[in-house]
Amino acid sequence: MEREVIGLWGLVALFLLIMLRIPVALAMFVTGVVGTWVLSLTSPFIKFGPYLLQFKTALWNSVANYDLSVVPLFILMGFLAAETGLSRDLFQGLSAVTRRIRGGVAMATILACAGFGAVSGSSIATASTMSRVALPELRRLSYHEGLSTGVLAAGGTLGILIPPSVALVIYAIVVEAPIIAMFQAAIVPGILAVVLFLLVIRIRVARNPALAPTRAPMTDAEVSQALRRLIPVGLIFGAIILGLGLGLFTPTPAAAVGVFLILIYGGLLRALGHDAGLTRARLKAALLATANTASMIYFILFSADILKGFFARTGLPAALSEWAAASTMEPMMILLAMLVILIILGCFMESLSMILVVVPFFWPVLVQLNGGEFVSADRAAFGMTTDDLRIWFGILALIVVELGLITPPVGLNVFVIKSFSPDTTLGTIFRGVAPFFAIELVRVALLLAVPALALTLPRLL
């Protein structure tokens, strides 16, 4: 049997396991090991015994990477922010800022999702955390259930792109792109997403004011108290994002500084007797949650490395690259097909898993389509160098990966919101999120038409 055929069967087996709800990391590990065993039966130069002995080295290499040290730090920062009430303070402060605008609380929810997503770096974590904070307030003010849940499901998708983002770090490692450049490239598309989401809310409320009833005016004391809560949030998150955007420090020190600042803030709150103070129990909860999440990510990384080795031995990625280079299809049409595949897979797979499974297949194909690793911009099919293509494709890929999380019939973010609003039907949530899905397609189209939206800041900074 040809090695490429074994690789194709391995790919089919992988997606079958995922569709059977086998954990993605385990599905990748099993596919990689069993696939390599099958290869050893047909290819005498592949020795299965020595291959198994390499696992201890492979595991070490997967986790002992300085670039990956940022992952547990960013995760810890997100959990500490939730434990110290920074997510609640962020939402309440932004609600005071938007208090005079009809639909202002929904807009504040989007802004708070963007802010918390920048810290947590996870769409599902952002959606679940902000649901706890914002959904009771939206219901108290009698916002329409479709708008309330749609805003939360869509707002959660902002977590993957707005820097700092764990997914951006993983993508950068997979394609060997500079992490700082990826963070810089995500700033404008991230801001664009927030602006477009706010525009959707504004248009929907203008067309149907009943979606967002007017709220009772806040007193000056309430406004002042809510705005004061924004100060520590702005100082902590703003310093991290601004420092990364300007290249003042690298991601790992930035995450360490963020953790340190939130620890100091939580300690001060406790010393002042505030309810949101960082107690020993809350610190323990944040550390345990970080350990669970980080270990899951590292297992996914290790399994992805095993899977990548299997596919490399089959020669399937190289065969796909050669096929794409010889294809008569336009490069842009192949890129669009890749983005559609990512949207579909996003309905079933978690974002990090998709990046690790799919991007290693797509990236070599794009390099070949563009004209090779060292092609100049004037001769490239996409009109840019390989370094710029790494960044541009990364931003596009992460956007459509998250788009899959709100795509019917299996958008994972929608089911997260459903768990916090069991009385709301899935149909209501999907209808509520549909306008945001549509505007996200507009954002993808803008980035396809104007790559400078993603590439200008990395070039300038």
Short mmCIF file of C-alpha atoms in Angstrom, two decimals:
data_model
loop_
_atom_site.label_atom_id
_atom_site.label_comp_id
_atom_site.label_asym_id
_atom_site.label_seq_id
_atom_site.Cartn_x
_atom_site.Cartn_y
_atom_site.Cartn_z
CA MET A 1 0.00 0.00 0.00
CA GLU A 2 1.32 3.47 -0.88
CA ARG A 3 2.38 5.53 2.11
CA GLU A 4 0.19 8.45 1.00
CA VAL A 5 -2.88 6.17 0.99
CA ILE A 6 -2.10 5.13 4.57
CA GLY A 7 -1.89 8.81 5.43
CA LEU A 8 -5.33 9.45 3.89
CA TRP A 9 -6.84 6.55 5.84
CA GLY A 10 -5.19 7.93 8.97
CA LEU A 11 -6.80 11.32 8.32
CA VAL A 12 -10.21 9.67 7.89
CA ALA A 13 -9.72 7.68 11.10
CA LEU A 14 -8.77 10.83 12.99
CA PHE A 15 -11.97 12.66 12.06
CA LEU A 16 -14.10 9.59 12.72
CA LEU A 17 -12.68 9.39 16.25
CA ILE A 18 -13.36 13.09 16.78
CA MET A 19 -16.94 12.71 15.52
CA LEU A 20 -17.37 9.86 18.01
CA ARG A 21 -16.53 12.40 20.74
CA ILE A 22 -13.18 10.86 21.60
CA PRO A 23 -11.05 13.62 23.20
CA VAL A 24 -9.09 15.30 20.42
CA ALA A 25 -5.70 14.80 22.10
CA LEU A 26 -6.36 11.08 22.54
CA ALA A 27 -7.66 10.78 18.95
CA MET A 28 -4.48 12.39 17.61
CA PHE A 29 -2.24 10.20 19.78
CA VAL A 30 -3.99 6.95 18.79
CA THR A 31 -4.01 7.87 15.10
CA GLY A 32 -0.31 8.75 15.17
CA VAL A 33 0.80 5.58 16.99
CA VAL A 34 -1.45 3.10 15.15
CA GLY A 35 -0.70 4.76 11.83
CA THR A 36 3.04 4.52 12.41
CA TRP A 37 2.63 0.82 13.36
CA VAL A 38 0.81 0.20 10.06
CA LEU A 39 3.58 2.03 8.21
CA SER A 40 6.20 -0.15 9.93
CA LEU A 41 4.46 -3.24 8.48
CA THR A 42 4.72 -1.91 4.92
CA SER A 43 7.95 0.11 5.10
CA PRO A 44 10.95 -1.83 6.47
CA PHE A 45 12.95 1.32 7.18
CA ILE A 46 10.41 2.34 9.87
CA LYS A 47 11.15 0.49 13.13
CA PHE A 48 8.20 0.59 15.52
CA GLY A 49 10.12 -0.43 18.67
CA PRO A 50 12.71 2.36 18.51
CA TYR A 51 9.89 4.74 17.56
CA LEU A 52 8.11 4.05 20.86
CA LEU A 53 11.33 4.63 22.79
CA GLN A 54 11.45 8.17 21.39
CA PHE A 55 8.28 9.18 23.23
CA LYS A 56 10.04 10.37 26.36
CA THR A 57 12.20 12.69 24.28
CA ALA A 58 9.20 13.80 22.20
CA LEU A 59 7.22 14.60 25.36
CA TRP A 60 10.08 16.67 26.76
CA ASN A 61 10.54 18.53 23.50
CA SER A 62 6.83 19.31 23.36
CA VAL A 63 6.75 21.05 26.73
CA ALA A 64 10.34 22.26 27.30
CA ASN A 65 9.96 25.16 24.92
CA TYR A 66 10.51 28.73 26.10
CA ASP A 67 7.88 30.07 23.72
CA LEU A 68 5.31 27.76 25.31
CA SER A 69 6.07 29.01 28.83
CA VAL A 70 3.70 31.87 28.09
CA VAL A 71 0.73 29.45 27.91
CA PRO A 72 0.27 28.60 31.63
CA LEU A 73 1.03 32.21 32.58
CA PHE A 74 -1.70 33.64 30.35
CA ILE A 75 -4.11 30.97 31.54
CA LEU A 76 -3.32 31.77 35.18
CA MET A 77 -3.80 35.46 34.47
CA GLY A 78 -7.29 34.77 33.12
CA PHE A 79 -8.35 32.65 36.10
CA LEU A 80 -6.94 35.17 38.58
CA ALA A 81 -8.84 37.96 36.80
CA ALA A 82 -12.07 35.99 37.22
CA GLU A 83 -11.36 35.13 40.88
CA THR A 84 -10.60 38.75 41.83
CA GLY A 85 -13.72 40.11 40.15
CA LEU A 86 -11.91 42.00 37.41
CA SER A 87 -14.30 40.58 34.79
CA ARG A 88 -17.29 41.86 36.78
CA ASP A 89 -15.66 45.25 37.33
CA LEU A 90 -14.89 45.49 33.62
CA PHE A 91 -18.50 44.82 32.67
CA GLN A 92 -19.99 47.19 35.24
CA GLY A 93 -17.59 49.99 34.36
CA LEU A 94 -18.30 49.67 30.64
CA SER A 95 -22.04 49.55 31.37
CA ALA A 96 -21.68 52.95 33.00
CA VAL A 97 -19.82 54.28 29.97
CA THR A 98 -22.57 53.11 27.58
CA ARG A 99 -25.50 53.90 29.91
CA ARG A 100 -26.98 56.64 27.68
CA ILE A 101 -27.07 54.47 24.54
CA ARG A 102 -30.05 52.26 23.81
CA GLY A 103 -28.69 48.72 23.86
CA GLY A 104 -25.73 49.99 25.87
CA VAL A 105 -25.58 46.98 28.18
CA ALA A 106 -25.32 44.65 25.18
CA MET A 107 -22.55 46.87 23.81
CA ALA A 108 -20.82 46.79 27.20
CA THR A 109 -21.01 42.99 27.06
CA ILE A 110 -19.16 42.95 23.73
CA LEU A 111 -16.51 45.34 25.05
CA ALA A 112 -16.11 43.33 28.25
CA CYS A 113 -15.79 40.09 26.24
CA ALA A 114 -13.05 41.72 24.21
CA GLY A 115 -11.24 42.87 27.34
CA PHE A 116 -11.53 39.59 29.20
CA GLY A 117 -10.79 37.60 26.05
CA ALA A 118 -7.51 39.46 25.76
CA VAL A 119 -6.55 37.98 29.12
CA SER A 120 -8.05 34.49 28.98
CA GLY A 121 -7.23 33.85 25.31
CA SER A 122 -10.02 31.27 25.19
CA SER A 123 -13.40 31.71 23.52
CA ILE A 124 -15.17 29.15 25.67
CA ALA A 125 -13.69 30.60 28.88
CA THR A 126 -14.70 34.11 27.81
CA ALA A 127 -18.24 33.03 26.93
CA SER A 128 -18.74 31.16 30.21
CA THR A 129 -17.20 33.85 32.44
CA MET A 130 -19.08 36.73 30.85
CA SER A 131 -22.33 34.74 30.89
CA ARG A 132 -22.07 34.56 34.68
CA VAL A 133 -21.46 38.31 34.86
CA ALA A 134 -23.61 39.82 32.12
CA LEU A 135 -26.59 37.48 31.58
CA PRO A 136 -28.29 38.25 34.93
CA GLU A 137 -28.01 41.99 34.24
CA LEU A 138 -29.34 41.66 30.69
CA ARG A 139 -32.28 39.68 32.00
CA ARG A 140 -32.94 42.14 34.82
CA LEU A 141 -33.22 44.91 32.23
CA SER A 142 -35.59 42.75 30.10
CA TYR A 143 -33.33 42.46 27.07
CA HIS A 144 -34.61 40.05 24.44
CA GLU A 145 -33.26 36.53 25.02
CA GLY A 146 -32.06 36.21 21.42
CA LEU A 147 -30.06 39.42 21.61
CA SER A 148 -28.66 38.66 25.07
CA THR A 149 -27.50 35.13 24.30
CA GLY A 150 -26.38 36.03 20.78
CA VAL A 151 -24.20 38.84 22.10
CA LEU A 152 -22.55 36.50 24.62
CA ALA A 153 -21.96 33.70 22.10
CA ALA A 154 -20.50 36.11 19.53
CA GLY A 155 -18.53 38.08 22.12
CA GLY A 156 -16.84 34.89 23.26
CA THR A 157 -15.25 34.48 19.83
CA LEU A 158 -13.22 37.64 20.41
CA GLY A 159 -11.03 35.75 22.88
CA ILE A 160 -8.88 33.96 20.32
CA LEU A 161 -7.73 36.95 18.28
CA ILE A 162 -7.32 39.95 20.55
CA PRO A 163 -3.76 39.75 21.90
CA PRO A 164 -2.38 38.32 24.04
CA SER A 165 -3.83 35.02 22.83
CA VAL A 166 -2.75 31.45 23.49
CA ALA A 167 -4.03 30.39 20.05
CA LEU A 168 -1.86 33.03 18.37
CA VAL A 169 1.17 31.67 20.23
CA ILE A 170 0.42 28.09 19.16
CA TYR A 171 -0.13 29.10 15.53
CA ALA A 172 3.12 31.09 15.51
CA ILE A 173 5.03 28.05 16.78
CA VAL A 174 3.42 25.72 14.21
CA VAL A 175 4.36 27.89 11.20
CA GLU A 176 7.51 29.41 12.77
CA ALA A 177 6.19 32.98 12.74
CA PRO A 178 7.35 35.69 15.20
CA ILE A 179 4.93 35.73 18.13
CA ILE A 180 5.19 39.49 18.60
CA ALA A 181 4.43 40.05 14.91
CA MET A 182 1.32 37.85 15.21
CA PHE A 183 0.14 39.86 18.21
CA GLN A 184 0.71 43.12 16.35
CA ALA A 185 -1.12 41.82 13.28
CA ALA A 186 -4.16 40.85 15.37
CA ILE A 187 -4.72 44.31 16.85
CA VAL A 188 -6.49 45.99 13.90
CA PRO A 189 -8.64 42.94 12.95
CA GLY A 190 -9.56 42.54 16.63
CA ILE A 191 -10.63 46.18 16.93
CA LEU A 192 -12.50 45.84 13.65
CA ALA A 193 -14.45 42.88 15.05
CA VAL A 194 -15.48 44.86 18.13
CA VAL A 195 -16.59 47.84 16.02
CA LEU A 196 -18.61 45.65 13.65
CA PHE A 197 -20.29 43.81 16.55
CA LEU A 198 -21.26 47.14 18.13
CA LEU A 199 -22.62 48.26 14.77
CA VAL A 200 -24.77 45.12 14.57
CA ILE A 201 -26.26 45.81 18.01
CA ARG A 202 -26.91 49.44 17.09
CA ILE A 203 -28.69 48.52 13.86
CA ARG A 204 -30.76 45.75 15.45
CA VAL A 205 -31.90 47.95 18.33
CA ALA A 206 -32.67 50.87 15.97
CA ARG A 207 -34.86 48.59 13.84
CA ASN A 208 -36.57 46.97 16.82
CA PRO A 209 -36.31 49.05 20.03
CA ALA A 210 -38.19 46.34 21.96
CA LEU A 211 -35.03 44.21 21.88
CA ALA A 212 -33.36 46.54 24.40
CA PRO A 213 -35.69 48.52 26.69
CA THR A 214 -34.41 51.77 28.14
CA ARG A 215 -32.77 51.38 31.52
CA ALA A 216 -33.35 53.47 34.63
CA PRO A 217 -30.84 56.32 34.90
CA MET A 218 -27.82 55.69 37.12
CA THR A 219 -27.07 58.10 39.92
CA ASP A 220 -23.86 60.10 39.87
CA ALA A 221 -22.55 58.02 42.77
CA GLU A 222 -23.25 54.76 40.91
CA VAL A 223 -21.56 56.03 37.77
CA SER A 224 -18.53 57.24 39.71
CA GLN A 225 -18.19 53.93 41.56
CA ALA A 226 -18.49 51.89 38.34
CA LEU A 227 -15.96 54.05 36.49
CA ARG A 228 -13.48 53.78 39.36
CA ARG A 229 -13.61 50.01 38.95
CA LEU A 230 -12.27 50.41 35.43
CA ILE A 231 -9.01 51.99 36.63
CA PRO A 232 -7.22 48.81 37.82
CA VAL A 233 -8.59 46.85 34.87
CA GLY A 234 -7.37 49.48 32.42
CA LEU A 235 -3.95 49.76 34.05
CA ILE A 236 -3.31 46.00 34.14
CA PHE A 237 -4.74 44.97 30.77
CA GLY A 238 -3.75 48.18 29.00
CA ALA A 239 -0.11 47.91 30.07
CA ILE A 240 0.12 44.34 28.78
CA ILE A 241 -1.58 44.96 25.43
CA LEU A 242 0.21 48.25 24.79
CA GLY A 243 3.59 46.82 25.74
CA LEU A 244 3.12 43.84 23.45
CA GLY A 245 1.79 45.97 20.62
CA LEU A 246 4.77 48.32 20.78
CA GLY A 247 7.24 45.48 21.23
CA LEU A 248 8.38 46.75 24.65
CA PHE A 249 8.52 43.23 26.00
CA THR A 250 8.09 39.67 24.79
CA PRO A 251 5.01 37.53 25.57
CA THR A 252 6.40 35.51 28.49
CA PRO A 253 7.55 38.52 30.56
CA ALA A 254 4.27 40.25 29.67
CA ALA A 255 2.26 37.35 31.05
CA ALA A 256 4.45 37.19 34.17
CA VAL A 257 3.93 40.91 34.77
CA GLY A 258 0.18 40.48 34.32
CA VAL A 259 0.04 37.65 36.86
CA PHE A 260 2.14 39.67 39.31
CA LEU A 261 -0.05 42.79 38.98
CA ILE A 262 -3.27 40.83 39.49
CA LEU A 263 -1.78 39.08 42.53
CA ILE A 264 -0.86 42.46 44.02
CA TYR A 265 -4.32 43.83 43.23
CA GLY A 266 -6.06 40.81 44.76
CA GLY A 267 -3.85 41.07 47.85
CA LEU A 268 -4.68 44.76 48.28
CA LEU A 269 -8.40 44.03 48.01
CA ARG A 270 -8.08 41.39 50.71
CA ALA A 271 -6.09 43.72 52.96
CA LEU A 272 -8.84 46.33 52.57
CA GLY A 273 -11.50 43.76 53.48
CA HIS A 274 -13.11 43.74 50.02
CA ASP A 275 -15.31 40.76 49.12
CA ALA A 276 -13.33 40.18 45.90
CA GLY A 277 -10.01 39.89 47.73
CA LEU A 278 -7.70 37.07 46.70
CA THR A 279 -8.14 34.55 49.50
CA ARG A 280 -6.15 31.35 49.84
CA ALA A 281 -9.16 29.35 48.57
CA ARG A 282 -9.50 31.53 45.46
CA LEU A 283 -5.78 31.38 44.73
CA LYS A 284 -5.88 27.58 45.09
CA ALA A 285 -8.88 27.40 42.73
CA ALA A 286 -7.08 29.53 40.13
CA LEU A 287 -3.90 27.44 40.37
CA LEU A 288 -5.77 24.13 40.08
CA ALA A 289 -7.82 25.38 37.12
CA THR A 290 -4.63 26.59 35.46
CA ALA A 291 -2.92 23.24 36.02
CA ASN A 292 -5.89 21.36 34.52
CA THR A 293 -6.13 23.62 31.47
CA ALA A 294 -2.39 23.84 30.84
CA SER A 295 -1.91 20.08 31.15
CA MET A 296 -4.70 19.55 28.63
CA ILE A 297 -3.02 21.95 26.19
CA TYR A 298 0.38 20.31 26.64
CA PHE A 299 -1.15 16.88 26.03
CA ILE A 300 -2.72 18.23 22.83
CA LEU A 301 0.68 19.61 21.79
CA PHE A 302 2.41 16.29 22.48
CA SER A 303 -0.27 14.34 20.61
CA ALA A 304 -0.08 16.79 17.71
CA ASP A 305 3.66 16.20 17.52
CA ILE A 306 3.09 12.43 17.34
CA LEU A 307 0.43 12.90 14.66
CA LYS A 308 2.62 15.29 12.67
CA GLY A 309 5.43 12.71 12.68
CA PHE A 310 3.08 10.04 11.32
CA PHE A 311 1.83 12.25 8.49
CA ALA A 312 5.38 13.35 7.65
CA ARG A 313 6.39 9.67 7.29
CA THR A 314 3.46 9.06 4.93
CA GLY A 315 4.51 11.96 2.70
CA LEU A 316 0.89 13.17 2.57
CA PRO A 317 1.58 16.90 3.25
CA ALA A 318 4.27 16.95 0.55
CA ALA A 319 1.95 15.17 -1.89
CA LEU A 320 -0.80 17.71 -1.22
CA SER A 321 1.65 20.56 -1.80
CA GLU A 322 2.74 19.08 -5.12
CA TRP A 323 -0.87 18.58 -6.16
CA ALA A 324 -1.75 22.18 -5.31
CA ALA A 325 1.25 23.51 -7.22
CA ALA A 326 0.25 21.52 -10.30
CA SER A 327 -3.45 22.38 -9.97
CA THR A 328 -5.12 24.71 -12.45
CA MET A 329 -7.29 26.24 -9.71
CA GLU A 330 -6.68 29.84 -8.77
CA PRO A 331 -4.68 30.17 -5.51
CA MET A 332 -7.36 32.42 -4.03
CA MET A 333 -10.03 29.77 -4.68
CA ILE A 334 -7.93 27.15 -2.88
CA LEU A 335 -7.47 29.56 0.03
CA LEU A 336 -11.25 30.16 0.19
CA ALA A 337 -11.83 26.39 0.19
CA MET A 338 -9.41 26.07 3.12
CA LEU A 339 -11.28 28.75 5.07
CA VAL A 340 -14.63 27.02 4.45
CA ILE A 341 -13.17 23.73 5.70
CA LEU A 342 -11.95 25.49 8.85
CA ILE A 343 -15.41 26.95 9.48
CA ILE A 344 -17.01 23.51 9.15
CA LEU A 345 -14.43 21.82 11.39
CA GLY A 346 -14.86 24.61 13.95
CA CYS A 347 -18.36 23.27 14.61
CA PHE A 348 -16.86 20.06 16.02
CA MET A 349 -13.32 20.80 17.21
CA GLU A 350 -11.73 23.09 19.76
CA SER A 351 -9.66 25.91 18.26
CA LEU A 352 -6.21 24.80 19.47
CA SER A 353 -6.79 21.27 18.21
CA MET A 354 -7.78 22.58 14.79
CA ILE A 355 -4.68 24.73 14.53
CA LEU A 356 -2.46 21.78 15.40
CA VAL A 357 -4.23 19.25 13.16
CA VAL A 358 -5.19 21.26 10.06
CA VAL A 359 -2.65 24.08 9.72
CA PRO A 360 0.33 21.70 9.18
CA PHE A 361 -1.53 20.41 6.10
CA PHE A 362 -2.65 23.77 4.76
CA TRP A 363 0.51 25.78 5.32
CA PRO A 364 2.88 23.84 2.97
CA VAL A 365 0.20 23.98 0.28
CA LEU A 366 -0.07 27.76 0.57
CA VAL A 367 3.71 28.15 0.39
CA GLN A 368 3.79 26.17 -2.85
CA LEU A 369 0.85 28.10 -4.27
CA ASN A 370 2.54 31.37 -3.43
CA GLY A 371 5.66 30.41 -5.37
CA GLY A 372 7.92 28.77 -2.80
CA GLU A 373 9.62 29.62 0.47
CA PHE A 374 11.86 32.39 -0.89
CA VAL A 375 9.58 34.01 -3.48
CA SER A 376 9.63 37.81 -3.74
CA ALA A 377 6.41 39.78 -3.31
CA ASP A 378 6.27 40.91 -6.94
CA ARG A 379 6.36 37.31 -8.19
CA ALA A 380 4.19 35.71 -5.49
CA ALA A 381 0.69 34.44 -6.28
CA PHE A 382 -0.76 36.26 -3.25
CA GLY A 383 1.38 39.36 -3.80
CA MET A 384 3.36 38.98 -0.58
CA THR A 385 6.44 37.25 0.78
CA THR A 386 6.25 33.99 2.73
CA ASP A 387 6.80 35.86 6.02
CA ASP A 388 3.82 38.12 5.31
CA LEU A 389 1.76 35.14 4.16
CA ARG A 390 2.40 33.43 7.51
CA ILE A 391 0.91 36.38 9.35
CA TRP A 392 -2.00 37.08 6.98
CA PHE A 393 -3.11 33.44 6.78
CA GLY A 394 -2.82 33.10 10.56
CA ILE A 395 -5.23 35.97 11.18
CA LEU A 396 -7.68 34.65 8.59
CA ALA A 397 -7.46 31.10 9.93
CA LEU A 398 -8.06 32.12 13.54
CA ILE A 399 -11.08 34.23 12.58
CA VAL A 400 -12.79 31.41 10.68
CA VAL A 401 -11.85 28.85 13.34
CA GLU A 402 -13.77 30.92 15.87
CA LEU A 403 -16.56 31.47 13.37
CA GLY A 404 -17.16 27.74 13.54
CA LEU A 405 -17.95 28.10 17.25
CA ILE A 406 -21.16 29.99 16.42
CA THR A 407 -22.04 28.06 13.25
CA PRO A 408 -25.20 25.91 13.35
CA PRO A 409 -25.96 23.17 14.04
CA VAL A 410 -23.06 22.43 16.43
CA GLY A 411 -21.54 25.78 17.46
CA LEU A 412 -19.72 25.03 20.72
CA ASN A 413 -20.08 28.58 22.08
CA VAL A 414 -23.84 28.33 21.60
CA PHE A 415 -23.97 25.24 23.80
CA VAL A 416 -21.90 27.03 26.45
CA ILE A 417 -24.46 29.85 26.54
CA LYS A 418 -27.28 27.29 26.55
CA SER A 419 -25.86 25.77 29.74
CA PHE A 420 -26.25 29.15 31.47
CA SER A 421 -29.69 29.77 29.96
CA PRO A 422 -31.42 26.37 29.90
CA ASP A 423 -34.87 27.91 29.30
CA THR A 424 -33.72 29.49 26.03
CA THR A 425 -34.05 27.28 22.95
CA LEU A 426 -31.07 26.62 20.71
CA GLY A 427 -33.04 28.10 17.83
CA THR A 428 -33.38 31.39 19.69
CA ILE A 429 -29.65 31.54 20.41
CA PHE A 430 -28.70 30.69 16.81
CA ARG A 431 -31.10 33.33 15.49
CA GLY A 432 -29.62 35.83 17.92
CA VAL A 433 -26.07 35.07 16.81
CA ALA A 434 -26.86 34.98 13.06
CA PRO A 435 -26.29 38.74 12.44
CA PHE A 436 -22.90 38.50 14.14
CA PHE A 437 -22.01 35.50 11.98
CA ALA A 438 -22.92 37.52 8.88
CA ILE A 439 -20.81 40.51 9.91
CA GLU A 440 -17.88 38.19 10.60
CA LEU A 441 -18.06 37.06 6.99
CA VAL A 442 -17.78 40.73 6.04
CA ARG A 443 -14.65 41.02 8.18
CA VAL A 444 -13.11 37.99 6.47
CA ALA A 445 -13.91 39.50 3.08
CA LEU A 446 -12.26 42.79 4.11
CA LEU A 447 -9.10 40.99 5.21
CA LEU A 448 -9.01 39.00 1.99
CA ALA A 449 -9.41 42.16 -0.07
CA VAL A 450 -7.12 44.35 2.06
CA PRO A 451 -4.27 42.29 3.60
CA ALA A 452 -2.77 45.55 4.87
CA LEU A 453 -5.33 45.48 7.71
CA ALA A 454 -3.27 42.66 9.24
CA LEU A 455 0.18 43.46 7.85
CA THR A 456 0.61 47.21 8.40
CA LEU A 457 1.35 47.18 12.15
CA PRO A 458 3.96 44.37 12.01
CA ARG A 459 5.71 46.21 9.20
CA LEU A 460 5.68 49.54 11.06
CA LEU A 461 6.59 48.21 14.50
#
